[in-house]
PDB file of C-alpha atoms and ligand atoms in Angstrom:
ATOM      1  CA  UNK A   1      25.762  40.701  24.515  1.00 66.00           C
ATOM      2  CA  UNK A   2      24.747  40.807  28.302  1.00 77.00           C
ATOM      3  CA  UNK A   3      25.436  38.573  30.739  1.00 76.00           C
ATOM      4  CA  UNK A   4      22.081  37.479  30.983  1.00 75.00           C
ATOM      5  CA  UNK A   5      21.391  36.800  27.052  1.00 85.00           C
ATOM      6  CA  UNK A   6      24.605  34.484  27.529  1.00 87.00           C
ATOM      7  CA  UNK A   7      23.067  32.440  30.124  1.00 87.00           C
ATOM      8  CA  UNK A   8      19.742  32.198  28.150  1.00 89.00           C
ATOM      9  CA  UNK A   9      22.117  31.175  24.991  1.00 89.00           C
ATOM     10  CA  UNK A  10      23.273  28.667  26.934  1.00 89.00           C
ATOM     11  CA  UNK A  11      20.340  27.247  28.340  1.00 90.00           C
ATOM     12  CA  UNK A  12      18.660  27.025  25.046  1.00 91.00           C
ATOM     13  CA  UNK A  13      21.921  25.384  23.905  1.00 92.00           C
ATOM     14  CA  UNK A  14      21.308  22.762  26.594  1.00 92.00           C
ATOM     15  CA  UNK A  15      17.777  22.376  25.780  1.00 92.00           C
ATOM     16  CA  UNK A  16      18.629  21.813  22.062  1.00 93.00           C
ATOM     17  CA  UNK A  17      21.096  19.149  22.653  1.00 93.00           C
ATOM     18  CA  UNK A  18      18.611  17.497  25.516  1.00 93.00           C
ATOM     19  CA  UNK A  19      15.972  17.582  22.899  1.00 93.00           C
ATOM     20  CA  UNK A  20      18.237  16.249  20.453  1.00 91.00           C
ATOM     21  CA  UNK A  21      19.255  12.944  22.432  1.00 91.00           C
ATOM     22  CA  UNK A  22      15.675  12.362  22.989  1.00 91.00           C
ATOM     23  CA  UNK A  23      14.855  12.611  19.672  1.00 87.00           C
ATOM     24  CA  UNK A  24      17.586   9.867  18.740  1.00 86.00           C
ATOM     25  CA  UNK A  25      16.501   7.793  21.410  1.00 86.00           C
ATOM     26  CA  UNK A  26      12.934   7.736  20.209  1.00 85.00           C
ATOM     27  CA  UNK A  27      13.864   7.077  16.550  1.00 82.00           C
ATOM     28  CA  UNK A  28      16.083   3.988  17.983  1.00 80.00           C
ATOM     29  CA  UNK A  29      12.897   2.823  19.972  1.00 82.00           C
ATOM     30  CA  UNK A  30      10.676   3.237  16.968  1.00 80.00           C
ATOM     31  CA  UNK A  31      13.029   1.273  14.615  1.00 77.00           C
ATOM     32  CA  UNK A  32      13.508  -1.531  17.229  1.00 79.00           C
ATOM     33  CA  UNK A  33       9.685  -1.826  17.973  1.00 80.00           C
ATOM     34  CA  UNK A  34       9.099  -1.905  13.731  1.00 78.00           C
ATOM     35  CA  UNK A  35      11.874  -4.492  13.626  1.00 77.00           C
ATOM     36  CA  UNK A  36       9.758  -6.571  16.348  1.00 80.00           C
ATOM     37  CA  UNK A  37       6.290  -5.767  14.224  1.00 79.00           C
ATOM     38  CA  UNK A  38       8.501  -7.136  11.092  1.00 79.00           C
ATOM     39  CA  UNK A  39       8.983 -10.544  13.091  1.00 79.00           C
ATOM     40  CA  UNK A  40       5.726 -10.888  14.238  1.00 79.00           C
ATOM     41  CA  UNK A  41       4.290 -10.450  10.552  1.00 76.00           C
ATOM     42  CA  UNK A  42       6.890 -12.992   9.385  1.00 80.00           C
ATOM     43  CA  UNK A  43       6.104 -15.168  11.976  1.00 82.00           C
ATOM     44  CA  UNK A  44       3.194 -16.795  10.897  1.00 75.00           C
ATOM     45  CA  UNK A  45       5.043 -17.455   7.489  1.00 76.00           C
ATOM     46  CA  UNK A  46       7.966 -19.055   9.543  1.00 83.00           C
ATOM     47  CA  UNK A  47       5.818 -21.564  11.217  1.00 83.00           C
ATOM     48  CA  UNK A  48       3.946 -22.158   8.017  1.00 76.00           C
ATOM     49  CA  UNK A  49       7.610 -22.889   6.247  1.00 82.00           C
ATOM     50  CA  UNK A  50       8.890 -25.152   9.508  1.00 88.00           C
ATOM     51  CA  UNK A  51       5.786 -26.976   8.984  1.00 83.00           C
ATOM     52  CA  UNK A  52       7.028 -27.590   5.515  1.00 81.00           C
ATOM     53  CA  UNK A  53      10.524 -28.840   6.737  1.00 87.00           C
ATOM     54  CA  UNK A  54       9.812 -31.064   9.733  1.00 92.00           C
ATOM     55  CA  UNK A  55       6.922 -33.044   7.865  1.00 89.00           C
ATOM     56  CA  UNK A  56       8.861 -34.743   5.355  1.00 86.00           C
ATOM     57  CA  UNK A  57      11.638 -35.489   7.699  1.00 91.00           C
ATOM     58  CA  UNK A  58       9.032 -36.946  10.139  1.00 92.00           C
ATOM     59  CA  UNK A  59       7.561 -39.019   7.233  1.00 89.00           C
ATOM     60  CA  UNK A  60      11.027 -40.220   5.887  1.00 90.00           C
ATOM     61  CA  UNK A  61      12.066 -40.950   9.481  1.00 92.00           C
ATOM     62  CA  UNK A  62       8.979 -43.220   9.820  1.00 91.00           C
ATOM     63  CA  UNK A  63       9.438 -44.808   6.382  1.00 90.00           C
ATOM     64  CA  UNK A  64      13.124 -45.250   7.471  1.00 91.00           C
ATOM     65  CA  UNK A  65      12.433 -47.217  10.670  1.00 90.00           C
ATOM     66  CA  UNK A  66      11.358 -50.250   8.635  1.00 87.00           C
ATOM     67  CA  UNK A  67      15.466 -50.670   8.161  1.00 86.00           C
ATOM     68  CA  UNK A  68      15.428 -50.157   4.410  1.00 88.00           C
ATOM     69  CA  UNK A  69      18.666 -49.163   3.445  1.00 90.00           C
ATOM     70  CA  UNK A  70      17.438 -46.821   0.635  1.00 90.00           C
ATOM     71  CA  UNK A  71      15.225 -45.080   2.663  1.00 89.00           C
ATOM     72  CA  UNK A  72      17.363 -44.571   5.787  1.00 93.00           C
ATOM     73  CA  UNK A  73      19.618 -42.980   3.234  1.00 93.00           C
ATOM     74  CA  UNK A  74      16.922 -40.609   2.032  1.00 90.00           C
ATOM     75  CA  UNK A  75      15.711 -39.879   5.874  1.00 93.00           C
ATOM     76  CA  UNK A  76      19.171 -38.954   6.808  1.00 94.00           C
ATOM     77  CA  UNK A  77      19.668 -36.440   3.853  1.00 92.00           C
ATOM     78  CA  UNK A  78      15.938 -35.119   4.252  1.00 90.00           C
ATOM     79  CA  UNK A  79      16.813 -34.430   7.797  1.00 94.00           C
ATOM     80  CA  UNK A  80      20.253 -32.596   7.005  1.00 94.00           C
ATOM     81  CA  UNK A  81      18.947 -30.342   4.303  1.00 90.00           C
ATOM     82  CA  UNK A  82      15.426 -29.764   6.086  1.00 91.00           C
ATOM     83  CA  UNK A  83      17.810 -29.038   9.286  1.00 92.00           C
ATOM     84  CA  UNK A  84      19.962 -26.859   7.724  1.00 91.00           C
ATOM     85  CA  UNK A  85      17.024 -24.740   5.884  1.00 88.00           C
ATOM     86  CA  UNK A  86      15.512 -24.424   9.466  1.00 91.00           C
ATOM     87  CA  UNK A  87      18.741 -23.173  11.292  1.00 91.00           C
ATOM     88  CA  UNK A  88      19.636 -20.944   7.975  1.00 88.00           C
ATOM     89  CA  UNK A  89      16.338 -19.168   8.665  1.00 87.00           C
ATOM     90  CA  UNK A  90      16.543 -18.576  12.368  1.00 86.00           C
ATOM     91  CA  UNK A  91      19.990 -17.028  12.129  1.00 85.00           C
ATOM     92  CA  UNK A  92      18.418 -14.849   9.441  1.00 83.00           C
ATOM     93  CA  UNK A  93      15.465 -13.718  11.567  1.00 81.00           C
ATOM     94  CA  UNK A  94      17.580 -13.277  14.452  1.00 81.00           C
ATOM     95  CA  UNK A  95      20.416 -11.457  12.448  1.00 79.00           C
ATOM     96  CA  UNK A  96      17.308  -8.754  11.889  1.00 77.00           C
ATOM     97  CA  UNK A  97      16.935  -8.170  15.502  1.00 73.00           C
ATOM     98  CA  UNK A  98      21.015  -7.824  16.344  1.00 73.00           C
ATOM     99  CA  UNK A  99      21.736  -4.698  17.892  1.00 68.00           C
ATOM    100  CA  UNK A 100      24.264  -2.954  15.539  1.00 69.00           C
ATOM    101  CA  UNK A 101      27.538  -1.067  15.905  1.00 69.00           C
ATOM    102  CA  UNK A 102      26.751   2.761  14.499  1.00 72.00           C
ATOM    103  CA  UNK A 103      29.905   2.144  12.246  1.00 81.00           C
ATOM    104  CA  UNK A 104      28.717   0.816   8.633  1.00 89.00           C
ATOM    105  CA  UNK A 105      30.808  -2.234   7.621  1.00 91.00           C
ATOM    106  CA  UNK A 106      31.566  -3.538   3.837  1.00 94.00           C
ATOM    107  CA  UNK A 107      28.584  -5.986   2.525  1.00 94.00           C
ATOM    108  CA  UNK A 108      28.030  -7.982  -0.077  1.00 97.00           C
ATOM    109  CA  UNK A 109      24.702  -7.227  -1.559  1.00 97.00           C
ATOM    110  CA  UNK A 110      23.954 -10.332  -2.658  1.00 97.00           C
ATOM    111  CA  UNK A 111      24.485 -12.062   0.492  1.00 96.00           C
ATOM    112  CA  UNK A 112      22.374  -9.042   2.317  1.00 95.00           C
ATOM    113  CA  UNK A 113      19.599 -10.311  -0.240  1.00 96.00           C
ATOM    114  CA  UNK A 114      20.052 -13.889   0.272  1.00 94.00           C
ATOM    115  CA  UNK A 115      19.522 -13.205   4.125  1.00 92.00           C
ATOM    116  CA  UNK A 116      16.134 -11.171   3.858  1.00 93.00           C
ATOM    117  CA  UNK A 117      14.676 -13.799   1.539  1.00 93.00           C
ATOM    118  CA  UNK A 118      15.670 -16.316   4.271  1.00 91.00           C
ATOM    119  CA  UNK A 119      14.286 -13.757   7.097  1.00 89.00           C
ATOM    120  CA  UNK A 120      10.924 -14.131   5.298  1.00 88.00           C
ATOM    121  CA  UNK A 121      10.902 -17.404   6.009  1.00 83.00           C
ATOM    122  CA  UNK A 122       8.814 -18.408   3.082  1.00 82.00           C
ATOM    123  CA  UNK A 123       9.221 -19.926  -0.010  1.00 84.00           C
ATOM    124  CA  UNK A 124       8.019 -17.388  -2.421  1.00 91.00           C
ATOM    125  CA  UNK A 125       7.670 -20.169  -5.257  1.00 91.00           C
ATOM    126  CA  UNK A 126       4.841 -21.723  -2.871  1.00 87.00           C
ATOM    127  CA  UNK A 127       2.854 -18.581  -3.352  1.00 90.00           C
ATOM    128  CA  UNK A 128       3.261 -18.715  -6.791  1.00 95.00           C
ATOM    129  CA  UNK A 129       5.875 -15.905  -6.956  1.00 96.00           C
ATOM    130  CA  UNK A 130       8.875 -16.093  -9.579  1.00 97.00           C
ATOM    131  CA  UNK A 131      11.753 -14.747  -8.010  1.00 97.00           C
ATOM    132  CA  UNK A 132      14.459 -12.882 -10.405  1.00 98.00           C
ATOM    133  CA  UNK A 133      17.692 -11.930  -8.957  1.00 98.00           C
ATOM    134  CA  UNK A 134      20.003  -9.820 -10.838  1.00 98.00           C
ATOM    135  CA  UNK A 135      22.759  -9.029  -8.486  1.00 98.00           C
ATOM    136  CA  UNK A 136      26.407  -9.050  -9.486  1.00 97.00           C
ATOM    137  CA  UNK A 137      28.518 -11.367  -6.789  1.00 95.00           C
ATOM    138  CA  UNK A 138      31.273  -8.801  -6.349  1.00 96.00           C
ATOM    139  CA  UNK A 139      28.725  -5.561  -5.636  1.00 97.00           C
ATOM    140  CA  UNK A 140      29.702  -4.090  -1.966  1.00 96.00           C
ATOM    141  CA  UNK A 141      27.633  -1.555  -0.184  1.00 95.00           C
ATOM    142  CA  UNK A 142      28.502   0.412   3.109  1.00 93.00           C
ATOM    143  CA  UNK A 143      26.102  -0.245   5.442  1.00 93.00           C
ATOM    144  CA  UNK A 144      24.728  -1.236   8.697  1.00 89.00           C
ATOM    145  CA  UNK A 145      23.717  -5.125   7.778  1.00 90.00           C
ATOM    146  CA  UNK A 146      20.409  -5.256   9.990  1.00 86.00           C
ATOM    147  CA  UNK A 147      18.724  -1.860   8.912  1.00 87.00           C
ATOM    148  CA  UNK A 148      19.487  -2.882   5.119  1.00 92.00           C
ATOM    149  CA  UNK A 149      17.901  -6.314   5.297  1.00 91.00           C
ATOM    150  CA  UNK A 150      15.129  -4.870   7.173  1.00 87.00           C
ATOM    151  CA  UNK A 151      14.234  -2.430   4.489  1.00 92.00           C
ATOM    152  CA  UNK A 152      14.216  -5.456   2.093  1.00 94.00           C
ATOM    153  CA  UNK A 153      12.510  -7.372   3.901  1.00 91.00           C
ATOM    154  CA  UNK A 154       9.656  -4.975   3.994  1.00 92.00           C
ATOM    155  CA  UNK A 155       9.993  -3.930   0.460  1.00 95.00           C
ATOM    156  CA  UNK A 156       9.676  -7.881  -0.323  1.00 95.00           C
ATOM    157  CA  UNK A 157       6.884  -8.340   2.149  1.00 92.00           C
ATOM    158  CA  UNK A 158       4.873  -5.462   0.481  1.00 95.00           C
ATOM    159  CA  UNK A 159       5.574  -6.705  -3.065  1.00 97.00           C
ATOM    160  CA  UNK A 160       4.324 -10.257  -1.832  1.00 94.00           C
ATOM    161  CA  UNK A 161       1.198  -8.620  -0.034  1.00 93.00           C
ATOM    162  CA  UNK A 162       0.394  -6.798  -3.324  1.00 96.00           C
ATOM    163  CA  UNK A 163       0.727  -9.587  -5.778  1.00 96.00           C
ATOM    164  CA  UNK A 164      -1.319 -11.715  -3.433  1.00 92.00           C
ATOM    165  CA  UNK A 165      -4.124  -9.349  -3.246  1.00 92.00           C
ATOM    166  CA  UNK A 166      -4.114  -9.242  -7.249  1.00 91.00           C
ATOM    167  CA  UNK A 167      -3.782 -12.733  -8.115  1.00 92.00           C
ATOM    168  CA  UNK A 168      -2.572 -16.035  -7.031  1.00 90.00           C
ATOM    169  CA  UNK A 169       0.890 -15.794  -8.997  1.00 94.00           C
ATOM    170  CA  UNK A 170       3.131 -13.064  -9.673  1.00 97.00           C
ATOM    171  CA  UNK A 171       6.900 -11.693 -10.270  1.00 98.00           C
ATOM    172  CA  UNK A 172       9.422 -10.221  -7.901  1.00 98.00           C
ATOM    173  CA  UNK A 173      12.455  -9.210  -9.479  1.00 98.00           C
ATOM    174  CA  UNK A 174      15.665  -7.619  -7.265  1.00 98.00           C
ATOM    175  CA  UNK A 175      18.177  -6.262  -8.960  1.00 98.00           C
ATOM    176  CA  UNK A 176      21.257  -4.325  -8.004  1.00 98.00           C
ATOM    177  CA  UNK A 177      24.413  -2.208  -9.878  1.00 97.00           C
ATOM    178  CA  UNK A 178      26.752   0.052  -9.001  1.00 96.00           C
ATOM    179  CA  UNK A 179      25.868   3.550  -9.129  1.00 93.00           C
ATOM    180  CA  UNK A 180      28.195   6.668  -9.802  1.00 90.00           C
ATOM    181  CA  UNK A 181      28.317   7.579  -6.160  1.00 85.00           C
ATOM    182  CA  UNK A 182      27.519   3.955  -4.131  1.00 92.00           C
ATOM    183  CA  UNK A 183      25.209   1.464  -5.570  1.00 96.00           C
ATOM    184  CA  UNK A 184      21.451   1.268  -6.601  1.00 97.00           C
ATOM    185  CA  UNK A 185      19.087  -1.467  -5.812  1.00 98.00           C
ATOM    186  CA  UNK A 186      15.421  -2.081  -7.462  1.00 98.00           C
ATOM    187  CA  UNK A 187      12.589  -4.150  -5.954  1.00 98.00           C
ATOM    188  CA  UNK A 188      10.028  -4.779  -8.524  1.00 98.00           C
ATOM    189  CA  UNK A 189       6.940  -6.594  -8.628  1.00 98.00           C
ATOM    190  CA  UNK A 190       3.881  -7.444 -10.677  1.00 98.00           C
ATOM    191  CA  UNK A 191       1.321  -6.587  -8.357  1.00 97.00           C
ATOM    192  CA  UNK A 192      -1.776  -4.498  -7.717  1.00 96.00           C
ATOM    193  CA  UNK A 193       0.432  -1.272  -8.111  1.00 98.00           C
ATOM    194  CA  UNK A 194      -0.458   2.049  -6.074  1.00 98.00           C
ATOM    195  CA  UNK A 195      -2.858   4.456  -7.012  1.00 97.00           C
ATOM    196  CA  UNK A 196      -2.212   7.910  -7.946  1.00 96.00           C
ATOM    197  CA  UNK A 197      -3.842   9.535  -4.936  1.00 96.00           C
ATOM    198  CA  UNK A 198      -1.725   7.149  -2.642  1.00 97.00           C
ATOM    199  CA  UNK A 199       1.577   7.859  -4.347  1.00 96.00           C
ATOM    200  CA  UNK A 200       2.246  10.829  -2.007  1.00 94.00           C
ATOM    201  CA  UNK A 201       1.336   9.001   1.231  1.00 96.00           C
ATOM    202  CA  UNK A 202       2.569   5.844   1.227  1.00 97.00           C
ATOM    203  CA  UNK A 203       5.871   6.786   3.358  1.00 93.00           C
ATOM    204  CA  UNK A 204       3.667   8.761   5.752  1.00 91.00           C
ATOM    205  CA  UNK A 205       4.017   6.785   9.136  1.00 84.00           C
ATOM    206  CA  UNK A 206       0.632   5.039  10.007  1.00 86.00           C
ATOM    207  CA  UNK A 207      -0.923   5.176   6.361  1.00 93.00           C
ATOM    208  CA  UNK A 208      -2.083   1.735   4.979  1.00 94.00           C
ATOM    209  CA  UNK A 209      -4.438   0.446   2.722  1.00 95.00           C
ATOM    210  CA  UNK A 210      -3.901  -2.875   4.577  1.00 92.00           C
ATOM    211  CA  UNK A 211      -7.320  -2.730   6.308  1.00 88.00           C
ATOM    212  CA  UNK A 212      -7.657  -6.846   6.882  1.00 82.00           C
ATOM    213  CA  UNK A 213     -11.103  -6.812   4.849  1.00 82.00           C
ATOM    214  CA  UNK A 214     -11.762 -10.118   2.348  1.00 75.00           C
ATOM    215  CA  UNK A 215      -9.330 -11.808   4.514  1.00 74.00           C
ATOM    216  CA  UNK A 216      -6.275  -9.763   3.440  1.00 76.00           C
ATOM    217  CA  UNK A 217      -3.570  -8.704   5.942  1.00 80.00           C
ATOM    218  CA  UNK A 218      -3.513  -6.294   8.428  1.00 85.00           C
ATOM    219  CA  UNK A 219      -1.063  -3.378   7.900  1.00 87.00           C
ATOM    220  CA  UNK A 220       0.545  -0.966  10.664  1.00 84.00           C
ATOM    221  CA  UNK A 221       1.473   2.042   7.890  1.00 87.00           C
ATOM    222  CA  UNK A 222       4.973   1.564   9.365  1.00 84.00           C
ATOM    223  CA  UNK A 223       7.200  -0.561   7.030  1.00 88.00           C
ATOM    224  CA  UNK A 224       7.932   2.165   4.334  1.00 91.00           C
ATOM    225  CA  UNK A 225       7.870   5.195   7.094  1.00 88.00           C
ATOM    226  CA  UNK A 226      10.815   3.181   8.687  1.00 84.00           C
ATOM    227  CA  UNK A 227      12.532   2.176   5.288  1.00 89.00           C
ATOM    228  CA  UNK A 228      12.774   5.712   4.427  1.00 91.00           C
ATOM    229  CA  UNK A 229      14.164   6.373   7.626  1.00 85.00           C
ATOM    230  CA  UNK A 230      16.904   4.055   7.772  1.00 86.00           C
ATOM    231  CA  UNK A 231      17.410   4.863   3.987  1.00 92.00           C
ATOM    232  CA  UNK A 232      17.849   8.406   4.849  1.00 90.00           C
ATOM    233  CA  UNK A 233      19.747   8.232   7.867  1.00 85.00           C
ATOM    234  CA  UNK A 234      22.454   5.949   5.555  1.00 89.00           C
ATOM    235  CA  UNK A 235      22.847   9.052   3.288  1.00 92.00           C
ATOM    236  CA  UNK A 236      20.625   7.670   0.743  1.00 95.00           C
ATOM    237  CA  UNK A 237      17.268   7.796  -1.208  1.00 96.00           C
ATOM    238  CA  UNK A 238      14.204   5.680  -1.673  1.00 97.00           C
ATOM    239  CA  UNK A 239      11.776   6.191  -4.154  1.00 97.00           C
ATOM    240  CA  UNK A 240       8.594   4.184  -6.029  1.00 98.00           C
ATOM    241  CA  UNK A 241       7.218   4.195  -9.380  1.00 98.00           C
ATOM    242  CA  UNK A 242       4.310   2.319  -9.924  1.00 98.00           C
ATOM    243  CA  UNK A 243       1.396   1.687 -12.578  1.00 96.00           C
ATOM    244  CA  UNK A 244      -1.657   1.099 -11.055  1.00 97.00           C
ATOM    245  CA  UNK A 245      -2.908  -2.383 -11.431  1.00 96.00           C
ATOM    246  CA  UNK A 246       0.463  -3.489 -12.904  1.00 97.00           C
ATOM    247  CA  UNK A 247       2.921  -3.124 -10.250  1.00 97.00           C
ATOM    248  CA  UNK A 248       5.474  -1.126  -8.065  1.00 98.00           C
ATOM    249  CA  UNK A 249       9.302  -0.422  -8.357  1.00 98.00           C
ATOM    250  CA  UNK A 250      11.185   0.486  -5.284  1.00 98.00           C
ATOM    251  CA  UNK A 251      14.555   2.066  -6.026  1.00 98.00           C
ATOM    252  CA  UNK A 252      17.226   2.428  -3.298  1.00 97.00           C
ATOM    253  CA  UNK A 253      20.279   4.768  -3.857  1.00 97.00           C
ATOM    254  CA  UNK A 254      22.604   3.890  -1.330  1.00 95.00           C
ATOM    255  CA  UNK A 255      26.129   5.852  -1.133  1.00 91.00           C
ATOM    256  CA  UNK A 256      29.433   3.505  -1.574  1.00 76.00           C
TER     257      UNK A 256
HETATM  258  N1  LIG B   1       4.765  -3.005  -3.643  1.00 81.62           N
HETATM  259  C1  LIG B   1       3.990  -2.579  -3.178  1.00 81.62           C
HETATM  260  N2  LIG B   1       2.892  -2.717  -4.172  1.00 81.62           N
HETATM  261  C2  LIG B   1       1.775  -1.586  -3.891  1.00 81.62           C
HETATM  262  N3  LIG B   1       1.215  -0.864  -2.839  1.00 81.62           N
HETATM  263  C3  LIG B   1       2.222  -1.130  -2.155  1.00 81.62           C
HETATM  264  C4  LIG B   1       3.498  -1.714  -1.880  1.00 81.62           C
HETATM  265  N4  LIG B   1       4.113  -1.139  -1.057  1.00 81.62           N
HETATM  266  C5  LIG B   1       3.484  -0.543  -0.169  1.00 81.62           C
HETATM  267  N5  LIG B   1       2.603   0.202  -1.026  1.00 81.62           N
HETATM  268  C6  LIG B   1       1.616   0.485  -0.154  1.00 81.62           C
HETATM  269  O1  LIG B   1       1.808   1.364   1.018  1.00 81.62           O
HETATM  270  C7  LIG B   1       1.165   1.798   2.201  1.00 81.62           C
HETATM  271  C8  LIG B   1       2.129   1.735   2.977  1.00 81.62           C
HETATM  272  O2  LIG B   1       3.323   0.497   3.084  1.00 81.62           O
HETATM  273  P1  LIG B   1       3.857   0.316   4.618  1.00 81.62           P
HETATM  274  O3  LIG B   1       4.701  -1.085   4.342  1.00 81.62           O
HETATM  275  O4  LIG B   1       4.515   1.638   4.949  1.00 81.62           O
HETATM  276  O5  LIG B   1       3.099  -0.234   5.031  1.00 81.62           O
HETATM  277  P2  LIG B   1       1.709  -1.555   5.371  1.00 81.62           P
HETATM  278  O6  LIG B   1       2.295  -2.663   4.689  1.00 81.62           O
HETATM  279  O7  LIG B   1       0.337  -1.332   4.957  1.00 81.62           O
HETATM  280  O8  LIG B   1       1.866  -2.199   7.035  1.00 81.62           O
HETATM  281  P3  LIG B   1       3.193  -2.594   7.551  1.00 81.62           P
HETATM  282  O9  LIG B   1       4.265  -2.498   6.924  1.00 81.62           O
HETATM  283  O10 LIG B   1       3.625  -1.550   8.717  1.00 81.62           O
HETATM  284  O11 LIG B   1       2.992  -3.757   8.174  1.00 81.62           O
HETATM  285  C9  LIG B   1       0.621  -0.122   1.741  1.00 81.62           C
HETATM  286  O12 LIG B   1      -0.427  -0.430   2.501  1.00 81.62           O
HETATM  287  C10 LIG B   1       0.006  -0.366  -0.034  1.00 81.62           C
HETATM  288  O13 LIG B   1      -1.141   0.662   0.162  1.00 81.62           O
HETATM  289 MG1  LIG B   2       4.658  -2.959   4.752  1.00 81.62          MG
END
């Protein structure tokens, strides 16, 4: 090769390296932006939940001000129980936004699921949603916890929206097990399901059917695109099966 050829090759290589670094920086920014959007979505639910936590605390405190000993005990118990739930929700929410070390760590799947449910800030039962959990206590996954929780929060928000768009009640099941090469986790809901013509599009960035009509949610169409991006970067896969009108099941496969 001529010296000009070698020079050009070196230049192209530098350019590729620059573009790769730029691409990585943009991906990081997208993740950050989407985590803030998720927090935006859950904020309204959290405010609602905080209201539900604070109202009985205030009511019991007022009743206890009469000095009735039983009421005082009840007020203290309410304050301690409600305060703890509020603290747990705040710390789960902050956990979603935490900057992460690049290296994945070994995490309990059951705890990640519990934290994700707290980060939504909403007791699903209050929306008429029955939650079924089937996660072995000792199941461990090697993952970046904030990213894993972000995937779960997005899947759960979608499941909740799909149920509420269809009826006033429904079922969400989260189950997990070991897979030959890692772990498998399913999030199943009994919501509206996905129409066959949308099936190929739901992981596309900005694809959404949530237009805000009839008082429903407005979507950005970024949740699943981000989930896919996170799961792929961990060497896993995210897939979906759905019967339109009956619900959807998202299946997450992550290497051990
Ligand atoms: N569990 C589900 N059941 C039925 N449809 C779903 C479900 N999850 C996702 N979808 C469909 O896939 C679309 C894309 O989902 P995605 O999470 O990417 O965006 P979004 O929920 O519309 O908006 P965002 O997550 O950015 O707030 C949704 O608008 C909805 O039509
Ligand atoms: Mg979504």
